[in-house]
Coordinates of C-alpha atoms in Angstrom, one line a residue:
M1 CA -38.7 203.1 -186.7
D2 CA -35.7 201.2 -185.5
T3 CA -35.9 197.5 -185.0
V4 CA -34.6 196.0 -181.6
V5 CA -32.1 193.0 -182.4
A6 CA -31.9 190.5 -179.6
R7 CA -28.3 190.0 -178.3
K8 CA -27.2 186.3 -178.1
N9 CA -26.1 184.9 -174.6
R10 CA -22.6 183.4 -175.2
K11 CA -22.1 182.7 -171.5
K12 CA -23.5 179.3 -171.8
T13 CA -21.5 178.5 -174.9
Y14 CA -18.2 179.3 -173.2
L15 CA -19.1 177.3 -170.1
L16 CA -20.0 174.4 -172.3
L17 CA -16.7 174.6 -174.2
A18 CA -14.7 174.8 -170.9
L19 CA -16.5 171.8 -169.5
T20 CA -16.0 169.7 -172.6
T21 CA -12.3 170.7 -172.6
F22 CA -11.8 169.7 -168.8
L23 CA -13.4 166.4 -169.4
L24 CA -11.2 165.6 -172.4
V25 CA -8.0 166.6 -170.6
G26 CA -9.1 164.6 -167.5
Y27 CA -9.8 161.5 -169.6
F28 CA -6.3 161.7 -171.2
V29 CA -4.6 162.1 -167.8
Y30 CA -6.6 159.2 -166.4
A31 CA -5.7 157.0 -169.3
A32 CA -2.1 158.0 -169.1
V33 CA -2.0 157.2 -165.4
T34 CA -3.9 153.9 -165.5
K35 CA -2.3 152.5 -168.6
K36 CA -0.1 149.7 -167.8
Q37 CA 3.5 150.7 -168.6
A38 CA 5.1 148.3 -170.9
F39 CA 8.7 147.3 -171.4
D40 CA 10.3 145.4 -174.3
I41 CA 13.2 143.2 -173.8
D42 CA 15.1 140.3 -175.6
K43 CA 14.4 136.8 -174.5
N44 CA 18.0 136.1 -174.3
E45 CA 18.6 138.8 -171.7
I46 CA 16.3 137.3 -169.1
T47 CA 16.1 134.0 -167.0
I48 CA 12.9 132.2 -167.0
K49 CA 12.2 129.6 -164.4
T50 CA 9.2 127.2 -163.9
V51 CA 7.5 127.0 -160.5
E52 CA 7.7 123.5 -159.1
N53 CA 5.9 121.2 -156.6
N54 CA 9.2 119.7 -155.2
Y55 CA 10.7 118.8 -151.9
F56 CA 11.9 121.7 -149.8
E57 CA 14.2 121.6 -146.8
D58 CA 15.4 124.5 -144.8
F59 CA 19.2 124.5 -144.8
I60 CA 22.2 126.7 -145.3
I61 CA 25.6 126.0 -146.8
F62 CA 28.8 127.4 -145.6
Q63 CA 32.5 126.6 -145.5
A64 CA 34.3 125.2 -142.6
K65 CA 38.0 124.5 -141.8
V66 CA 39.5 121.5 -140.0
E67 CA 41.2 122.5 -136.8
P68 CA 42.7 120.3 -133.9
V69 CA 40.2 119.9 -130.9
N70 CA 42.7 121.2 -128.6
S71 CA 45.5 123.9 -129.3
M72 CA 47.8 125.8 -126.9
L73 CA 49.3 129.2 -127.8
L74 CA 53.1 129.7 -127.5
N75 CA 53.5 133.0 -125.7
V76 CA 56.7 134.8 -124.9
I77 CA 57.0 135.1 -121.2
E78 CA 60.0 137.4 -121.1
G79 CA 60.3 139.9 -123.9
G80 CA 63.3 140.1 -126.0
A81 CA 64.9 139.6 -129.5
I82 CA 65.0 136.1 -131.1
K83 CA 68.5 134.8 -130.8
E84 CA 68.1 131.2 -131.8
I85 CA 65.4 129.1 -133.5
F86 CA 65.5 125.3 -132.9
I87 CA 62.6 123.9 -134.9
E88 CA 60.6 124.7 -138.0
N89 CA 56.8 125.4 -138.5
G90 CA 54.9 122.0 -138.8
D91 CA 57.3 119.9 -136.7
F92 CA 56.2 117.5 -134.1
V93 CA 57.7 118.4 -130.7
Q94 CA 57.8 116.8 -127.3
Q95 CA 56.8 118.5 -124.0
G96 CA 59.7 120.5 -122.7
Q97 CA 61.7 120.6 -126.0
P98 CA 63.4 123.9 -126.8
L99 CA 61.8 125.9 -129.6
A100 CA 63.6 129.4 -129.6
R101 CA 65.8 131.4 -127.4
L102 CA 65.4 135.2 -126.8
Y103 CA 67.9 137.7 -125.7
N104 CA 67.2 140.9 -123.5
P105 CA 70.4 142.4 -122.0
N106 CA 68.5 144.9 -119.9
T107 CA 66.4 142.3 -118.3
E108 CA 69.3 139.9 -117.7
L109 CA 71.2 142.7 -116.2
N110 CA 68.2 143.3 -113.9
Y111 CA 68.0 139.7 -112.9
V112 CA 71.7 139.7 -112.0
T113 CA 71.2 142.9 -109.8
Q114 CA 68.1 141.4 -108.1
E115 CA 70.0 138.1 -107.6
T116 CA 72.9 139.9 -106.0
S117 CA 70.7 141.9 -103.8
I118 CA 68.8 138.9 -102.5
I119 CA 71.9 136.9 -101.8
E120 CA 73.4 139.9 -99.9
Q121 CA 70.3 140.2 -97.8
I122 CA 70.3 136.4 -97.0
N123 CA 74.0 136.7 -96.0
N124 CA 73.1 139.7 -93.7
L125 CA 70.4 137.7 -92.1
N126 CA 72.9 134.8 -91.6
K127 CA 75.4 137.1 -90.0
A128 CA 72.6 138.6 -87.7
K129 CA 71.7 135.1 -86.5
L130 CA 75.3 134.4 -85.9
D131 CA 75.6 137.5 -83.8
L132 CA 72.6 136.6 -81.7
R133 CA 74.0 133.2 -81.0
N134 CA 77.4 134.8 -80.1
Q135 CA 75.6 137.0 -77.6
E136 CA 73.9 134.0 -76.2
L137 CA 77.2 132.2 -76.0
N138 CA 78.9 135.1 -74.2
L139 CA 75.9 135.2 -71.6
M140 CA 76.4 131.5 -71.1
K141 CA 80.1 132.1 -70.4
D142 CA 79.2 134.9 -67.9
L143 CA 76.7 132.5 -66.3
I144 CA 79.4 129.7 -66.0
A145 CA 81.9 132.2 -64.1
I146 CA 79.0 133.5 -62.0
D147 CA 78.0 130.0 -61.0
H148 CA 81.7 129.5 -60.1
D149 CA 81.9 132.6 -57.9
Y150 CA 78.5 131.5 -56.3
A151 CA 79.8 128.2 -55.5
D152 CA 82.9 129.7 -53.9
A153 CA 80.9 132.1 -51.9
K154 CA 78.6 129.1 -50.8
T155 CA 81.6 127.1 -49.8
L156 CA 83.1 130.1 -47.8
Y157 CA 79.7 130.8 -46.3
D158 CA 79.4 127.2 -45.0
L159 CA 82.9 127.2 -43.5
N160 CA 82.8 130.5 -41.9
E161 CA 79.3 129.8 -40.5
K162 CA 80.8 126.8 -38.5
L163 CA 83.9 129.0 -37.5
Y164 CA 81.6 131.8 -36.1
K165 CA 79.5 129.5 -34.2
E166 CA 82.7 128.0 -32.7
E167 CA 83.7 131.6 -32.0
I168 CA 86.7 131.3 -34.1
L169 CA 85.7 133.8 -36.8
S170 CA 85.1 137.4 -35.8
K171 CA 81.6 138.8 -36.3
N172 CA 83.0 141.3 -38.8
E173 CA 84.4 138.6 -41.0
W174 CA 81.2 136.7 -40.7
E175 CA 79.1 139.6 -41.9
K176 CA 81.3 140.2 -44.8
T177 CA 81.0 136.4 -45.8
Q178 CA 77.2 136.7 -45.5
E179 CA 77.0 140.0 -47.7
N180 CA 79.3 138.4 -50.4
F181 CA 77.0 135.2 -50.4
R182 CA 73.9 137.3 -50.7
F183 CA 75.5 139.2 -53.5
Q184 CA 76.6 136.1 -55.5
K185 CA 73.3 134.5 -55.1
E186 CA 71.2 137.6 -56.4
R187 CA 73.8 138.1 -59.2
K188 CA 73.3 134.5 -60.2
N189 CA 69.5 134.8 -60.1
I190 CA 69.5 138.0 -62.2
I191 CA 71.9 136.5 -64.8
Q192 CA 70.1 133.3 -65.0
E193 CA 66.7 135.4 -65.6
S194 CA 68.5 137.5 -68.2
V195 CA 69.9 134.5 -70.1
K196 CA 66.5 133.0 -70.1
K197 CA 64.8 136.2 -71.5
E198 CA 67.7 136.6 -73.9
K199 CA 67.2 133.1 -75.3
A200 CA 63.4 133.5 -75.6
A201 CA 64.0 136.9 -77.6
N202 CA 66.6 135.2 -79.7
R203 CA 64.3 132.4 -80.6
I204 CA 61.7 134.8 -81.9
Q205 CA 64.2 136.8 -83.9
I206 CA 65.9 133.8 -85.3
A207 CA 62.5 132.4 -86.3
Q208 CA 61.5 135.7 -88.1
M209 CA 65.0 135.6 -89.8
N210 CA 64.4 132.1 -90.9
Q211 CA 60.9 133.0 -92.3
S212 CA 62.4 136.0 -94.2
Q213 CA 65.2 133.9 -95.5
A214 CA 62.7 131.3 -96.7
I215 CA 60.9 134.0 -98.6
M216 CA 64.1 135.3 -100.0
Q217 CA 65.3 131.8 -101.1
K218 CA 61.8 131.3 -102.8
S219 CA 62.2 134.7 -104.6
L220 CA 65.7 133.6 -105.6
S221 CA 64.5 130.4 -106.9
L222 CA 61.7 132.1 -108.8
L223 CA 64.2 134.7 -110.2
R224 CA 66.5 132.1 -111.4
E225 CA 63.5 130.1 -112.9
N226 CA 62.5 133.2 -114.7
K227 CA 65.9 133.5 -116.2
K228 CA 65.0 130.3 -118.0
N229 CA 62.0 132.0 -119.7
F230 CA 64.3 133.3 -122.3
L231 CA 64.2 129.8 -123.6
V232 CA 60.8 129.0 -125.1
T233 CA 59.9 125.5 -124.7
A234 CA 56.9 123.3 -125.8
P235 CA 54.3 123.3 -122.9
V236 CA 52.7 120.1 -124.5
S237 CA 53.6 117.5 -127.1
G238 CA 52.0 118.1 -130.5
R239 CA 52.6 119.7 -133.8
I240 CA 53.8 123.3 -134.3
S241 CA 51.6 125.6 -136.3
S242 CA 51.6 129.4 -137.1
F243 CA 55.3 129.4 -135.8
E244 CA 57.1 132.1 -137.8
P245 CA 59.5 133.9 -135.4
V246 CA 62.1 136.1 -137.0
L247 CA 65.8 136.2 -136.0
G248 CA 66.5 139.6 -134.3
K249 CA 62.9 140.7 -134.2
N250 CA 61.8 141.9 -130.7
Y251 CA 58.7 140.3 -129.1
A252 CA 56.8 141.7 -126.2
A253 CA 56.1 139.7 -123.1
G254 CA 52.9 137.8 -123.6
E255 CA 53.0 138.0 -127.5
S256 CA 52.1 134.7 -129.2
I257 CA 54.7 133.3 -131.7
G258 CA 52.8 130.2 -132.6
K259 CA 50.7 127.5 -131.2
I260 CA 50.9 123.8 -130.6
D261 CA 48.1 121.4 -131.9
V262 CA 47.4 118.5 -129.7
M263 CA 46.8 115.8 -132.1
K264 CA 43.8 114.1 -130.4
G265 CA 40.9 114.7 -132.8
Y266 CA 39.7 117.4 -135.1
K267 CA 36.8 119.8 -135.2
L268 CA 35.4 122.2 -137.8
I269 CA 35.6 126.1 -137.4
A270 CA 33.2 128.3 -139.6
D271 CA 32.3 132.0 -140.0
I272 CA 28.6 132.5 -140.7
D273 CA 26.6 135.5 -141.8
E274 CA 25.1 137.2 -138.8
F275 CA 21.5 136.7 -140.4
Y276 CA 21.5 133.1 -139.2
L277 CA 22.6 133.9 -135.6
E278 CA 19.1 133.3 -134.2
K279 CA 18.6 130.1 -136.3
I280 CA 21.7 128.3 -135.3
A281 CA 22.0 126.5 -132.0
V282 CA 24.1 123.8 -130.3
A283 CA 23.2 120.2 -131.2
Q284 CA 22.0 121.1 -134.7
K285 CA 22.9 118.4 -137.2
G286 CA 24.6 118.9 -140.6
E287 CA 26.7 117.0 -143.2
I288 CA 29.7 117.2 -145.3
D289 CA 30.9 115.5 -148.5
Y290 CA 34.1 113.6 -147.8
K291 CA 35.5 111.5 -150.7
N292 CA 32.0 111.0 -152.0
Q293 CA 30.9 109.9 -148.6
I294 CA 28.3 111.8 -146.5
V295 CA 29.6 112.4 -143.0
K296 CA 27.5 113.6 -140.2
V297 CA 28.6 116.7 -138.2
E298 CA 27.0 118.5 -135.1
I299 CA 27.3 122.1 -133.8
T300 CA 29.0 122.0 -130.4
K301 CA 29.6 125.8 -129.8
V302 CA 28.1 129.0 -131.0
I303 CA 30.1 132.1 -130.3
P304 CA 27.5 134.9 -130.7
E305 CA 30.0 137.8 -130.9
V306 CA 29.5 139.4 -134.4
K307 CA 32.6 140.7 -136.2
S308 CA 32.4 142.2 -139.7
G309 CA 28.8 140.9 -140.0
R310 CA 29.8 137.3 -139.2
F311 CA 29.9 135.0 -136.2
Q312 CA 31.8 131.7 -135.5
V313 CA 30.6 128.3 -134.7
E314 CA 32.3 125.0 -133.9
L315 CA 31.4 121.7 -135.2
T316 CA 32.4 118.1 -134.4
F317 CA 32.4 114.9 -136.4
I318 CA 29.7 112.5 -135.1
D319 CA 31.9 109.6 -136.5
A320 CA 35.4 110.4 -137.5
K321 CA 37.1 107.1 -136.9
N322 CA 37.9 106.3 -140.6
L323 CA 38.6 109.9 -141.7
D324 CA 42.2 110.8 -142.7
L325 CA 41.8 114.5 -141.8
R326 CA 44.5 117.1 -142.1
Q327 CA 44.5 120.6 -140.3
G328 CA 43.5 123.4 -142.9
L329 CA 41.3 121.2 -145.0
S330 CA 38.1 122.9 -146.0
F331 CA 34.6 121.4 -146.3
T332 CA 31.2 122.6 -147.5
V333 CA 28.8 122.0 -144.5
R334 CA 25.1 121.6 -145.2
L335 CA 23.4 122.6 -142.0
L336 CA 19.8 121.3 -141.6
F337 CA 17.0 123.5 -140.1
S338 CA 14.0 121.2 -141.1
E339 CA 13.0 118.0 -142.5
K340 CA 12.1 117.4 -146.3
I341 CA 8.6 118.6 -147.2
K342 CA 6.9 118.8 -150.5
T343 CA 5.5 122.2 -151.4
T344 CA 5.5 125.0 -154.1
V345 CA 9.0 126.2 -154.7
L346 CA 10.8 128.5 -157.0
S347 CA 14.6 128.5 -158.0
K348 CA 16.4 131.4 -156.5
G349 CA 17.2 134.5 -158.6
A350 CA 18.3 138.1 -158.7
F351 CA 14.7 139.4 -158.8
Y352 CA 14.6 139.0 -155.0
Q353 CA 16.9 141.9 -154.5
E354 CA 14.5 144.4 -156.0
T355 CA 11.1 142.8 -155.0
A356 CA 11.9 141.2 -151.6
G357 CA 9.7 138.4 -152.6
E358 CA 6.6 140.6 -152.9
W359 CA 5.9 140.5 -156.6
I360 CA 7.3 138.8 -159.7
F361 CA 6.7 138.8 -163.6
V362 CA 4.7 135.7 -164.7
V363 CA 5.3 134.6 -168.3
S364 CA 2.2 134.3 -170.5
G365 CA 3.0 133.7 -174.2
N366 CA 5.2 136.6 -175.3
K367 CA 4.3 138.8 -172.3
A368 CA 5.1 138.8 -168.7
L369 CA 2.5 140.4 -166.3
R370 CA 3.5 141.7 -162.8
R371 CA 1.7 139.8 -160.0
K372 CA 1.9 140.0 -156.2
I373 CA 3.3 136.9 -154.5
K374 CA 4.1 135.8 -151.0
T375 CA 7.3 133.9 -150.2
G376 CA 8.2 131.9 -147.1
R377 CA 11.4 130.2 -146.1
E378 CA 14.5 130.0 -148.3
N379 CA 17.6 127.8 -148.7
P380 CA 20.5 128.2 -151.1
L381 CA 18.5 126.5 -154.0
Y382 CA 14.8 127.6 -153.5
F383 CA 12.3 130.1 -152.3
E384 CA 9.3 128.6 -150.7
I385 CA 6.0 129.9 -152.4
L386 CA 3.0 130.5 -150.0
N387 CA 0.8 132.4 -152.3
G388 CA 0.5 133.9 -155.8
L389 CA 2.0 131.1 -157.9
K390 CA 1.1 127.7 -159.0
P391 CA 3.3 124.7 -160.1
G392 CA 3.9 124.8 -163.8
E393 CA 3.7 128.7 -164.2
Q394 CA 6.8 130.4 -165.7
V395 CA 8.3 133.5 -164.2
I396 CA 11.3 135.8 -164.8
T397 CA 14.0 135.4 -162.0
S398 CA 16.7 137.5 -163.5
N399 CA 17.4 141.1 -162.2
Y400 CA 14.6 143.5 -162.0
K401 CA 16.7 146.7 -161.6
N402 CA 15.0 148.5 -164.6
Y403 CA 11.5 147.1 -164.0
S404 CA 10.4 148.7 -160.7
N405 CA 7.6 150.8 -162.4
V406 CA 6.8 148.2 -165.2
E407 CA 3.6 146.3 -165.4
V408 CA 4.1 144.4 -168.6
I409 CA 7.1 143.1 -170.2
N410 CA 7.0 142.4 -173.9
I411 CA 9.3 139.4 -174.6
Q412 CA 10.7 139.5 -178.2

């Protein structure tokens, strides 16, 4: 008789093996993920700084150049080529002194043509006024003759009236005398009225002509004055700067060929990074080092227009009486945003470019561990530490370019 052999159930065995394998793989993955990534580095390749409890003040440092308080541009009024140069860059000049002469044949010919035309028009108006006066004079001559004829007619009328009354003169002759007297009288009245109206009209026309001539004379004077614009003269007294005209070179009307610095005080001009635009305002105080002497300065103008990532400010010296300044000198300005306060600070370093002040490596023995921190204000020397570091701790402040995923640095 056959014996029934019980078949082993291997399903549970396979399930147990699969579960064990899954757990082992999961453990190794978790260990790999959670294990802190380490990086070995030579101590000579990094910079280590100590966190300090020190005085911090919010300030920036920038370069500024000395410029005169007032300057005036030298602009070419009439375009042309440089014909003569009378002074050199850096010379002191007096108001009205000739600086350079330009030449433009086309413009000068145009001036001559305009001048001739205006003079011709003035002469025509003079002739027209003369004609009006001659007409008036002729009317006056006619009036004199008419007055004479009227006087003769009046004399004859008075004589013939007596003769007619005495019946010496015939009625026919008397009537002719009356008619001639009436004609001469009306003729005189008409001519007198005509002369009166002609004089009034002539006065109006002459007044208009005089007004036109005055305008033409003004235009002629202005034209002749403009001809002098080929000679560039100093508008004010001062020192010439940026004056570099070239003989024979053409300059357009309105183009600047230099400037005159009015030597009545100095100011500082500086270009500052746009990052500080919101922090800088008029009346903020700063200081410069002039011959080992601290000199106070003050912002007087902020020009908010940003060009190539920078904006411009002007500063004046609070007390510049004893300063022997020269245009073009450059000073390092220290502009203050706050008073000195004692707080936790860290020397600035390249680490900030990668971390934005959110974390840092703190040195402990021969290791450096990654730690979250919080930074506040900054100046050219320090970061203000708000949280995460204590005075006396040492940190790596050099570049973190290769440490973005590193948790531990082994210092060798």
